[in-house]
C-alpha positions as CSV (number, residue, x, y, z in Angstrom):
1,A,194.6,27.0,106.9
2,L,195.0,25.3,103.5
3,S,198.2,23.4,102.8
4,G,199.7,21.1,100.2
5,L,199.8,23.3,97.2
6,V,202.5,22.3,94.7
7,G,205.2,24.3,93.1
8,S,204.3,27.9,92.4
9,D,200.6,27.5,93.2
10,T,199.9,30.1,95.8
11,A,196.2,29.8,96.8
12,A,193.0,27.9,96.3
13,T,189.4,29.2,96.4
14,L,186.9,27.0,98.1
15,S,183.2,26.8,98.1
16,Y,180.7,25.1,100.4
17,T,177.1,24.0,100.2
18,G,176.0,24.4,103.8
19,S,176.9,25.6,107.3
20,S,175.2,25.3,110.7
21,F,175.8,26.0,114.4
22,D,175.4,23.3,117.0
23,D,172.7,25.4,118.7
24,K,170.6,28.4,117.6
25,N,170.9,30.4,120.9
26,S,173.4,33.2,121.7
27,S,176.7,32.0,123.1
28,T,180.4,32.6,122.8
29,N,181.0,28.9,122.8
30,R,179.4,27.6,119.7
31,T,180.6,25.2,117.0
32,L,180.2,26.1,113.4
33,T,180.3,23.2,110.9
34,V,180.8,23.9,107.1
35,T,179.8,21.1,104.7
36,G,180.2,20.4,101.0
37,L,183.6,21.9,100.7
38,A,185.1,22.0,97.2
39,I,188.0,23.6,95.3
40,T,186.7,26.1,92.7
41,S,190.0,27.6,91.5
42,I,193.8,27.6,91.9
43,T,195.9,30.7,91.9
44,G,199.5,30.6,90.5
45,P,201.6,30.5,87.3
46,N,201.2,26.8,87.0
47,S,197.7,27.2,85.6
48,S,196.7,24.3,87.8
49,L,193.1,23.1,87.8
50,P,190.8,22.4,90.8
51,S,190.8,18.8,89.7
52,D,194.5,18.6,90.2
53,Y,193.9,18.6,93.9
54,A,191.7,16.8,96.3
55,L,190.6,18.0,99.8
56,S,191.3,15.7,102.7
57,T,187.8,16.4,104.0
58,T,184.6,18.0,102.7
59,S,183.5,19.4,106.1
60,L,185.2,21.4,108.8
61,S,184.2,22.6,112.3
62,A,185.4,25.6,114.2
63,A,184.6,27.5,117.4
64,A,182.4,30.5,116.8
65,S,180.0,32.9,118.6
66,I,176.3,33.8,118.2
67,T,175.9,37.4,119.5
68,P,172.6,38.6,121.0
69,K,170.3,40.5,118.6
70,T,169.9,44.2,119.4
71,L,166.3,45.3,120.0
72,T,165.0,48.9,119.5
73,I,162.7,50.7,121.9
74,T,160.9,54.0,121.2
75,G,158.6,56.1,123.4
76,T,159.8,55.3,126.9
77,Q,159.0,58.2,129.3
78,A,160.0,59.0,132.8
79,Q,157.0,59.8,135.1
80,D,156.6,62.8,137.4
81,K,156.5,61.9,141.1
82,T,155.9,63.6,144.4
83,Y,158.9,64.3,146.6
84,N,159.8,61.3,148.8
85,A,163.5,62.0,149.6
86,A,164.5,59.2,147.1
87,T,165.9,59.4,143.6
88,T,164.1,56.3,142.3
89,A,162.3,57.0,139.0
90,S,159.4,55.2,137.4
91,F,158.7,54.9,133.7
92,S,156.1,54.1,131.1
93,L,157.6,51.6,128.8
94,G,157.9,52.3,125.1
95,T,157.4,50.0,122.1
96,V,160.0,47.3,121.5
97,S,160.8,46.1,118.0
98,G,163.5,43.9,116.4
99,Y,162.4,40.4,117.5
100,V,163.1,37.3,115.5
101,G,159.8,36.1,114.2
102,S,157.1,35.8,116.9
103,E,159.6,35.6,119.8
104,R,159.0,38.0,122.6
105,V,160.9,38.7,125.9
106,T,159.7,40.6,129.0
107,V,161.2,44.0,129.5
108,A,161.5,45.8,132.9
109,V,162.8,49.3,133.3
110,S,164.4,51.1,136.1
111,G,166.5,54.2,136.8
112,D,167.3,57.1,139.2
113,F,166.8,60.8,138.9
114,D,169.9,63.0,139.2
115,G,168.7,64.3,142.5
116,P,166.0,63.8,145.2
117,D,164.7,67.3,145.6
118,A,161.6,68.9,144.1
119,G,162.1,70.3,140.6
120,P,163.0,69.2,137.0
121,H,165.3,66.2,136.7
122,T,166.8,63.8,134.2
123,T,167.2,60.1,134.4
124,T,168.4,57.1,132.3
125,A,166.1,54.2,131.6
126,T,167.9,50.9,132.1
127,Y,166.2,47.8,130.8
128,T,166.3,44.2,132.2
129,L,165.2,41.4,129.9
130,G,163.5,38.2,130.9
131,N,162.5,35.0,129.1
132,G,159.2,35.6,127.3
133,S,156.8,33.8,124.9
134,N,157.1,31.8,121.7
135,G,160.7,30.7,122.6
136,G,162.0,34.2,123.3
137,L,165.1,33.9,125.6
138,A,166.5,37.0,127.3
139,S,170.1,35.9,126.5
140,N,169.4,36.1,122.8
141,Y,168.6,39.8,122.9
142,T,170.1,43.1,124.1
143,L,168.4,46.5,124.7
144,A,170.4,49.6,125.2
145,A,169.5,52.1,127.9
146,T,167.6,55.3,127.0
147,P,169.4,58.4,128.4
148,N,168.3,62.0,129.1
149,L,164.7,61.4,130.0
150,S,163.1,64.4,131.7
151,A,160.5,64.5,134.5
152,N,159.6,66.5,137.5
153,I,159.6,65.8,141.2
154,T,156.8,67.9,142.6
155,A,156.6,69.3,146.2
156,K,154.8,67.2,148.7
157,A,151.6,68.8,150.2
158,L,151.5,69.1,153.9
159,T,148.4,69.2,156.0
160,I,147.8,71.4,159.0
161,T,144.9,71.3,161.5
162,G,144.1,73.3,164.6
163,T,145.6,76.7,163.7
164,T,143.8,79.4,165.7
165,A,143.8,83.2,165.5
166,N,144.9,85.0,168.7
167,N,142.8,87.7,170.4
168,K,144.5,91.1,170.6
169,P,143.7,94.5,172.1
170,Y,142.6,97.2,169.7
171,D,145.7,98.9,168.2
172,G,144.4,100.5,165.0
173,T,145.7,97.8,162.7
174,N,144.2,94.6,161.3
175,T,147.4,92.5,161.7
176,A,146.6,89.1,163.0
177,S,148.8,86.6,165.0
178,F,148.2,82.9,165.2
179,T,148.8,79.8,167.3
180,L,150.1,77.2,164.8
181,G,148.3,73.9,164.5
182,S,149.6,70.4,164.0
183,V,151.4,69.7,160.7
184,T,151.5,66.3,159.1
185,G,152.7,64.8,155.8
186,F,156.5,65.1,156.2
187,V,158.7,62.5,154.6
188,G,160.3,60.4,157.4
189,S,161.5,62.5,160.3
190,E,162.1,65.7,158.3
191,T,160.9,69.0,159.8
192,L,160.5,72.6,158.6
193,S,160.2,76.0,160.2
194,I,156.6,77.2,159.6
195,T,155.1,80.6,160.3
196,A,151.6,82.0,159.8
197,A,150.5,85.5,159.0
198,G,147.2,87.2,158.1
199,Q,145.0,90.2,158.4
200,F,141.6,90.6,160.2
201,D,138.7,91.8,158.2
202,G,138.7,95.2,160.0
203,V,140.5,97.2,162.6
204,N,137.7,98.0,165.1
205,A,137.1,96.1,168.3
206,G,134.8,93.1,168.0
207,S,134.7,89.6,166.6
208,R,136.8,89.4,163.4
209,T,137.8,86.7,160.9
210,T,141.1,86.1,159.1
211,D,142.9,83.6,156.9
212,A,146.2,82.1,157.9
213,V,148.8,82.3,155.2
214,Y,151.8,79.9,155.8
215,T,155.5,80.5,155.0
216,L,157.8,77.5,154.9
217,A,161.5,77.7,155.7
218,D,164.3,75.1,155.8
219,G,164.4,73.2,159.0
220,T,167.3,73.0,161.4
221,G,169.1,70.2,163.1
222,P,169.8,66.6,162.0
223,N,166.2,66.2,160.6
224,A,166.2,69.5,158.7
225,G,164.0,69.4,155.6
226,K,164.1,71.7,152.6
227,A,161.2,74.2,152.2
228,G,161.3,73.7,148.5
229,N,160.2,70.1,148.8
230,Y,156.9,70.9,150.5
231,T,153.8,73.0,150.1
232,L,151.3,74.1,152.7
233,A,148.3,75.8,151.2
234,T,144.7,76.3,152.3
235,I,142.7,74.9,149.5
236,L,139.5,76.2,151.0
237,P,140.6,79.2,153.2
238,T,139.6,78.7,156.8
239,A,138.1,81.8,158.4
240,M,139.2,82.1,162.0
241,M,137.5,84.4,164.4
242,A,139.2,86.4,167.2
243,A,137.9,89.2,169.5
244,F,139.5,92.6,169.6
245,Q,139.7,93.6,173.3
246,R,138.7,97.2,174.0
247,P,141.4,99.3,175.6
248,E,141.2,100.2,179.3
249,I,139.8,103.7,178.4
250,D,136.6,101.9,177.2
251,A,136.3,100.2,180.6
252,V,136.6,103.6,182.4
253,A,134.0,105.2,180.1
254,Q,131.7,102.3,180.8
255,E,132.1,102.8,184.6
256,V,131.5,106.5,184.3
257,E,128.4,105.9,182.2
258,Q,127.0,103.4,184.7
259,T,127.6,105.9,187.6
260,I,125.7,108.7,185.7
261,V,122.8,106.3,185.0
262,A,122.7,105.4,188.7
263,M,122.7,109.0,189.8
264,M,119.9,109.8,187.4
265,R,117.8,107.0,188.7
266,E,118.4,108.1,192.3
267,A,117.4,111.7,191.5
268,A,114.3,110.6,189.7
269,G,113.2,108.5,192.7
270,S,113.5,111.4,195.3
């Protein structure tokens, strides 16, 4: 504060020729020094002149701060991922601008989706700065998070091996039943309920083929998985063969036929 004004003089206007901080880097504990201080005018009814006064010093120092410079980033995108029971998101980093001169800092990005399950999700990209090149210090810059980025968590594909079609007796339908194979690809210890259905390529007795179509349902118990987080599809349908067993009447007919043939042979030989 300026003091020492005489009479009705109320204020003095000062000028300076230079100013500098004790260091160029960001900090809340910097010293600002102003040099070349001079009185340029005096306010008050006395019509005093600047030359009527003399400053006790032509330089002053004071505590001050240098705040980090705000960087701007455009084009950061959240990446789709396959279900893994975690919310961790990954990103493609956008373009950063706003540096001082040729300085550069390193930028890492992280974030979490708003849920772990398969489907559309949103996330916020949070940036971490590190010391970079050409004198770029992370402490001299700041970079605000990018909110509301959208991406998808896609269902995880399961693999099944060893499913077989079951034999059945002729019943006039082509409905097939199956013995389920071994399923792999679950995340951790998660499990699902899986059923298989299909139709034979005909209803008559004999060797037939069928494709197994799988239906997933939520699991049960402490390791229950959600069906929506998985898929189980036959990319190249596997044709499975099973034999229709003829009903017992066919066996009786065959026995009668064999008896008649034997009688005819016996008659022909006598």
